[in-house]
Amino acid sequence: MENNKEAAGAAAGAAAAESDGTAEKRARSGDCDDAADDFISSLPDAVLGTIISLLPTKDGGRTRVLSRRWRHLWRSAPLNLEVSTRPPDADADAAGPVPTSSRVPPSVVSEIISKHPGPARRFSLHCRGDGDLCPQAESWLRSRALANLQELDISYAEPPLLTSVLRSASNILVAKISHCDFEPAMINFPFLKKLSLFRLTISADLFPGLLSCCHALESLSMTKVRAVGCLRLSSPTIRTIIFRHSYGETAELVIEDAPRLVRLLVPYCERDDSVTVRVIRAPNLEILGPFFVVVSKLLLFQGISLVSSTNSMRTLKVLALKSSGQKLNAVLNILRGFPCLEKLCVIFHTNRERNDDNEPQYDPLHPIECLETRLKIVVFKSFEGYGKQVDFAKFFVLNAKVENRASREARVEFRTTSY
């Protein structure tokens, strides 16, 4: 039995056997056992198993050499299996050093899953330069070790392989699909809660089928996607949407009905991007942004009308905006549409916009409700401290109020970021 356990770990760490040699000898001789300062090994098996399951496949297999205490843990820990095919020229230097990649080649996968009883936490398949892996992938996903798989990460897969994998892993909770020719019709995940799509092309005609096959979906991330046509989204379960279109492409996302949507994030949207986001019905939206103050094409509706001072959205609590610091009045006019705002984040950018003299000026006789009663936190990012930015910050210190009093006791905290 002890030999079988060591064989399982050896399969997971096969590509790095030489680097493990010294440590394994020390472990067998007992040099690493019962160290007085080995507090980690004193943790319960369940905790250690969780730690191992978060490690890459090879590193998880290597833990067996740490001490006798660790030798059996890899086989009982949830499996994190990361598989990668090698490009055709990767074997040119076969006699060279062991690759630093933490992934294992397809040739050892069958051995690993035959020795590991499961369950599996995550299966990652990176298929660049692969041949026909469909039969193997189907066999792996039908194995006992991967029977209750929770997370799937697949990239660079040809359509037949992608379809095969998605069909065989229908009970997963988390999925990431990237660099693939993807069609939403491939997905039928009744228990899926989180879906991430990266560097894909999505057709507007097929997009509605994506959500109709994911009845429990709570989080949808679309990053660097190329949207062909207007993407229309309706979901009774979705709580978080992250949308970042492919640079240089025109994109439009319409959220028609999302009653449980809380967060709508549009990160890295550039100033001149041709992206339009329309939110028609999201009655529980609390977090929004970031988007540009002046040129943003984000259209936010409350019912059938745009959000404004006369048609406000009282659910929003956190808002992120991008501004050069020249557009204070434009920011204030946006705030009138969100009377219950509690936190504002302003991300300063370097583009010098013209002064907002044509914008309606702030009138203390017509105060902004969130400044009077709710706004407690204002965050400035990329703050350089030149004149307009200082005036920008000074306004909120002097005018943001809670319980009808000025913020005389406001705390100002400065942090620097190292790059």
XYZ file of C-alpha atoms in Angstrom:
419
model
C 0.000 0.000 0.000
C 2.855 2.386 0.850
C 4.433 1.722 -2.548
C 1.147 2.568 -4.323
C 0.900 5.856 -2.491
C 4.420 6.839 -3.467
C 3.751 5.866 -7.076
C 0.793 8.226 -7.244
C 2.850 11.122 -6.019
C 5.656 10.195 -8.385
C 3.324 10.391 -11.364
C 2.219 13.899 -10.414
C 5.806 15.047 -10.063
C 7.391 12.998 -12.838
C 8.679 15.964 -14.824
C 10.644 17.217 -11.816
C 11.955 13.932 -10.408
C 15.578 14.988 -10.479
C 14.941 18.179 -8.528
C 13.096 16.155 -5.885
C 15.851 13.594 -5.402
C 17.726 15.226 -2.562
C 14.613 16.183 -0.657
C 13.185 12.680 -1.005
C 16.342 11.116 0.411
C 16.192 13.464 3.384
C 12.535 12.596 3.954
C 13.201 8.841 3.883
C 16.084 9.211 6.297
C 13.824 11.098 8.706
C 15.778 14.371 8.575
C 12.585 16.348 7.920
C 10.347 14.472 10.382
C 9.137 15.786 13.693
C 10.905 19.122 13.406
C 10.206 21.231 16.460
C 9.255 24.258 14.377
C 7.059 22.407 11.836
C 3.783 24.038 12.810
C 2.165 23.392 9.421
C 2.392 19.610 9.786
C 0.491 19.842 13.056
C -2.610 21.084 11.220
C -5.527 18.664 10.653
C -5.474 16.518 7.515
C -8.474 18.356 6.084
C -6.655 21.702 6.279
C -3.453 20.306 4.778
C -5.495 18.683 2.028
C -7.019 22.048 1.149
C -3.553 23.603 0.973
C -2.320 20.847 -1.359
C -5.385 21.172 -3.591
C -4.525 24.832 -4.213
C -1.021 23.959 -5.435
C -0.184 23.211 -9.090
C -0.202 19.514 -9.964
C 3.548 18.949 -9.755
C 3.949 20.889 -6.535
C 1.089 18.960 -4.966
C 2.826 15.687 -5.836
C 6.097 16.949 -4.398
C 4.634 17.476 -0.924
C 4.972 13.753 -0.223
C 8.727 14.204 0.283
C 8.351 16.768 3.068
C 7.937 14.189 5.845
C 6.174 10.957 6.731
C 3.288 13.090 7.943
C 2.699 14.335 4.367
C 3.138 11.117 2.367
C -0.495 10.056 2.329
C -2.018 13.539 2.038
C -1.760 14.010 -1.742
C -4.006 11.005 -2.404
C -6.675 12.258 0.003
C -6.530 15.942 -1.012
C -8.922 17.215 -3.726
C -7.036 16.885 -7.010
C -5.875 19.984 -8.873
C -4.928 18.583 -12.289
C -3.222 20.942 -14.744
C -2.504 19.437 -18.159
C -0.662 21.022 -21.062
C 0.342 19.746 -24.481
C 3.770 20.827 -25.673
C 4.358 22.660 -28.965
C 6.015 20.592 -31.710
C 9.467 22.056 -31.130
C 9.404 21.607 -27.374
C 11.200 18.285 -27.555
C 14.154 19.729 -29.491
C 16.122 20.075 -26.268
C 14.910 16.930 -24.550
C 18.231 16.534 -22.740
C 17.988 20.000 -21.267
C 16.779 21.034 -17.814
C 13.372 20.059 -16.469
C 10.737 22.606 -17.616
C 9.636 25.090 -14.986
C 5.970 24.746 -15.980
C 3.758 23.403 -13.230
C 1.559 21.528 -15.700
C 1.873 17.852 -16.590
C 1.842 16.347 -20.112
C -1.113 14.238 -21.292
C 1.046 11.106 -21.200
C 1.007 10.935 -17.384
C -2.602 11.982 -16.750
C -4.060 8.474 -16.915
C -1.538 7.247 -14.366
C -2.267 10.131 -11.997
C -6.037 9.694 -12.026
C -5.699 5.899 -11.719
C -3.806 6.369 -8.432
C -5.801 9.297 -7.044
C -9.257 8.258 -5.772
C -10.690 11.755 -6.025
C -12.506 14.004 -5.558
C -11.150 16.591 -7.986
C -11.276 20.318 -7.313
C -9.981 21.621 -10.656
C -9.105 20.360 -14.139
C -7.114 22.682 -16.403
C -6.440 21.722 -20.028
C -4.105 23.909 -22.094
C -4.224 22.472 -25.599
C -1.941 24.603 -27.739
C -0.223 22.474 -30.382
C -2.242 19.377 -29.457
C -3.312 16.483 -31.588
C -6.632 14.688 -31.222
C -7.197 14.546 -27.477
C -10.964 13.927 -27.607
C -10.872 10.204 -26.682
C -8.364 10.797 -23.895
C -10.180 13.815 -22.481
C -13.495 11.970 -22.426
C -11.821 9.034 -20.676
C -10.258 11.314 -18.060
C -13.520 13.092 -17.306
C -15.363 9.771 -16.937
C -12.834 8.547 -14.359
C -13.645 8.203 -10.688
C -11.088 10.875 -9.789
C -12.834 13.541 -11.909
C -16.407 12.368 -11.352
C -17.278 15.273 -9.033
C -15.164 17.950 -10.715
C -15.821 21.490 -9.436
C -13.747 23.753 -11.715
C -12.847 23.572 -15.416
C -10.269 25.726 -17.209
C -9.784 25.055 -20.926
C -7.857 27.051 -23.524
C -6.720 26.759 -27.149
C -9.029 23.803 -27.773
C -10.319 22.981 -31.235
C -14.150 22.816 -31.508
C -14.413 18.982 -31.369
C -12.290 18.805 -28.220
C -14.028 21.778 -26.602
C -17.450 20.277 -27.273
C -16.318 16.913 -25.907
C -14.903 18.397 -22.712
C -17.885 20.653 -22.034
C -20.296 17.773 -22.609
C -18.375 15.514 -20.236
C -18.096 18.089 -17.433
C -21.703 19.199 -17.165
C -21.830 19.269 -13.338
C -19.080 21.826 -12.718
C -19.533 24.962 -10.616
C -16.802 27.183 -12.140
C -15.664 27.381 -15.780
C -13.096 29.423 -17.682
C -12.924 29.185 -21.480
C -10.256 31.104 -23.390
C -8.720 31.337 -26.865
C -11.300 28.946 -28.328
C -13.850 28.992 -31.150
C -16.766 29.138 -28.776
C -20.502 28.835 -29.287
C -22.853 29.204 -26.312
C -24.804 26.197 -27.571
C -21.892 24.057 -26.410
C -22.729 24.798 -22.760
C -25.286 22.974 -20.653
C -24.271 23.523 -17.048
C -27.299 23.433 -14.731
C -25.143 23.963 -11.600
C -22.619 26.465 -12.979
C -22.224 29.543 -10.754
C -19.227 31.340 -12.287
C -18.314 31.594 -15.995
C -15.273 33.433 -17.385
C -14.797 33.966 -21.118
C -11.447 35.330 -22.307
C -10.360 36.310 -25.834
C -13.352 34.798 -27.582
C -15.731 35.825 -30.334
C -19.377 35.787 -29.271
C -22.280 36.031 -31.679
C -25.293 38.101 -30.649
C -27.651 35.537 -32.183
C -26.330 32.734 -29.988
C -25.595 34.726 -26.827
C -29.082 34.320 -25.246
C -28.587 30.556 -25.325
C -25.586 30.959 -23.050
C -27.641 32.011 -20.049
C -30.618 29.802 -20.808
C -28.384 26.755 -20.249
C -26.880 28.089 -17.010
C -29.793 28.157 -14.595
C -27.726 28.905 -11.469
C -25.211 31.376 -12.939
C -24.233 34.169 -10.519
C -21.075 35.628 -12.077
C -20.293 36.266 -15.762
C -16.930 37.690 -16.830
C -16.310 38.561 -20.489
C -12.784 39.894 -20.945
C -11.284 40.952 -24.275
C -14.231 39.425 -26.116
C -15.201 40.288 -29.661
C -18.944 40.783 -29.707
C -20.573 40.342 -33.103
C -23.754 42.398 -32.840
C -25.572 43.641 -29.759
C -25.356 41.253 -26.787
C -28.658 41.162 -24.894
C -28.700 39.695 -21.413
C -31.562 38.590 -19.188
C -31.009 36.413 -16.143
C -32.935 35.860 -12.913
C -29.812 34.671 -11.046
C -26.865 36.800 -12.240
C -25.263 38.943 -9.509
C -21.989 40.092 -11.080
C -21.162 41.091 -14.662
C -17.659 42.031 -15.803
C -17.426 43.234 -19.392
C -14.295 44.209 -21.265
C -14.497 44.100 -25.035
C -11.622 43.474 -27.424
C -9.582 46.635 -28.034
C -10.431 48.434 -31.262
C -13.762 46.646 -31.689
C -17.253 48.107 -31.455
C -19.367 46.495 -28.759
C -22.805 46.899 -27.234
C -24.131 45.147 -24.153
C -27.785 45.528 -23.162
C -28.863 44.272 -19.754
C -32.567 43.909 -20.288
C -33.641 42.226 -17.057
C -31.351 41.252 -14.189
C -33.341 41.443 -10.941
C -30.485 40.161 -8.753
C -27.624 42.047 -10.402
C -25.485 43.798 -7.762
C -22.177 44.548 -9.536
C -21.621 45.822 -13.073
C -17.918 46.320 -13.744
C -16.420 47.682 -16.965
C -12.659 47.678 -16.240
C -9.994 48.982 -18.599
C -12.457 50.729 -20.869
C -10.392 53.200 -22.887
C -11.416 56.808 -23.498
C -12.034 56.385 -27.212
C -13.504 52.878 -27.061
C -16.675 52.263 -29.035
C -18.467 50.364 -26.308
C -22.038 51.008 -25.228
C -23.590 49.475 -22.124
C -27.328 49.926 -21.577
C -28.880 48.904 -18.291
C -32.654 48.779 -18.618
C -33.730 46.866 -15.522
C -31.469 46.061 -12.578
C -33.454 47.021 -9.460
C -30.757 45.869 -7.020
C -27.661 47.320 -8.701
C -25.275 48.602 -5.998
C -21.805 48.800 -7.611
C -21.058 50.378 -10.997
C -18.043 51.477 -13.045
C -15.524 52.666 -13.831
C -16.505 54.771 -16.852
C -15.431 58.106 -18.293
C -17.272 61.187 -17.111
C -17.496 62.984 -20.462
C -17.317 60.538 -23.343
C -18.865 57.488 -21.698
C -21.428 55.597 -23.726
C -22.814 53.863 -20.661
C -26.561 54.484 -20.621
C -28.301 53.717 -17.349
C -32.078 53.432 -17.294
C -34.553 53.452 -14.445
C -37.664 52.006 -16.025
C -37.947 53.483 -19.518
C -36.073 56.739 -18.825
C -32.401 57.571 -18.346
C -31.192 57.956 -14.773
C -31.007 61.651 -13.887
C -31.738 64.067 -11.076
C -35.449 63.652 -11.786
C -35.280 59.875 -12.300
C -32.750 58.755 -9.725
C -31.475 55.267 -8.894
C -31.596 54.877 -5.135
C -30.040 51.408 -4.971
C -26.533 52.363 -6.115
C -24.020 52.581 -3.247
C -20.588 52.451 -4.944
C -19.651 54.324 -8.134
C -16.313 54.541 -9.967
C -15.605 57.275 -12.520
C -12.648 58.302 -14.675
C -11.744 61.968 -15.014
C -8.742 64.186 -15.717
C -9.674 66.433 -12.809
C -11.012 69.153 -15.114
C -14.612 67.986 -14.947
C -15.778 68.497 -11.379
C -19.197 69.818 -12.370
C -19.724 66.933 -14.775
C -19.036 64.513 -11.902
C -21.424 66.368 -9.613
C -24.195 66.261 -12.203
C -23.752 62.488 -12.441
C -24.003 62.183 -8.649
C -27.457 63.773 -8.715
C -28.781 60.544 -10.205
C -27.568 58.449 -7.255
C -28.919 59.949 -4.022
C -27.963 56.968 -1.833
C -24.327 56.770 -2.930
C -21.986 55.882 -0.038
C -18.617 55.520 -1.785
C -17.182 57.337 -4.804
C -13.946 56.347 -6.530
C -12.432 58.819 -9.015
C -9.613 57.479 -11.187
C -7.610 60.378 -12.598
C -6.122 59.964 -16.073
C -3.550 62.039 -17.906
C -5.678 63.318 -20.789
C -6.170 67.053 -20.308
C -9.798 67.824 -21.000
C -11.047 71.331 -21.510
C -12.531 73.073 -18.506
C -16.196 72.337 -17.890
C -17.371 75.959 -18.053
C -20.402 74.896 -20.078
C -21.478 72.356 -17.472
C -24.212 73.382 -15.034
C -22.419 74.759 -11.955
C -22.910 73.436 -8.463
C -25.518 75.481 -6.643
C -25.585 75.162 -2.826
C -29.258 76.135 -2.925
C -29.895 72.940 -4.880
C -27.639 70.482 -3.029
C -26.784 66.978 -4.168
C -28.574 64.519 -1.910
C -25.781 61.954 -1.525
C -23.342 64.720 -0.476
C -25.775 65.857 2.197
C -26.717 62.536 3.737
C -24.934 59.385 2.506
C -21.500 59.845 0.935
C -18.846 58.837 3.476
C -15.849 57.631 1.447
C -14.173 59.290 -1.533
C -11.159 57.571 -3.104
C -8.843 59.263 -5.609
C -6.544 57.012 -7.619
C -3.546 58.228 -9.660
C -3.691 61.479 -7.678
C -0.721 63.683 -8.630
C -1.640 66.754 -6.608
C -1.686 69.421 -9.278
C -4.066 72.390 -8.999
C -7.269 71.028 -10.496
C -6.961 67.710 -8.689
C -6.440 69.494 -5.378
C -9.524 71.652 -6.006
C -11.403 68.463 -6.877
C -10.490 66.842 -3.570
C -11.050 70.040 -1.572
C -14.615 70.319 -2.831
C -15.620 66.970 -1.345
C -13.940 67.676 1.989
C -15.768 70.987 2.282
C -19.155 69.957 0.908
C -19.764 66.301 1.749
C -21.944 66.198 4.850
C -23.420 63.644 7.179
C -26.312 64.648 9.420
C -26.223 68.177 7.947
C -22.742 69.095 9.125
C -19.591 69.764 7.125
C -16.836 67.154 7.128
C -14.524 69.040 9.485
C -13.297 65.799 11.039
C -12.716 64.035 7.741
C -9.654 61.797 7.733
C -7.374 62.116 4.706
C -5.173 59.111 4.023
C -2.430 59.025 1.384
C -0.975 55.821 -0.045
C 1.743 55.351 -2.625
C 1.849 52.522 -5.135
C 5.081 50.822 -6.155
C 5.365 49.509 -9.705
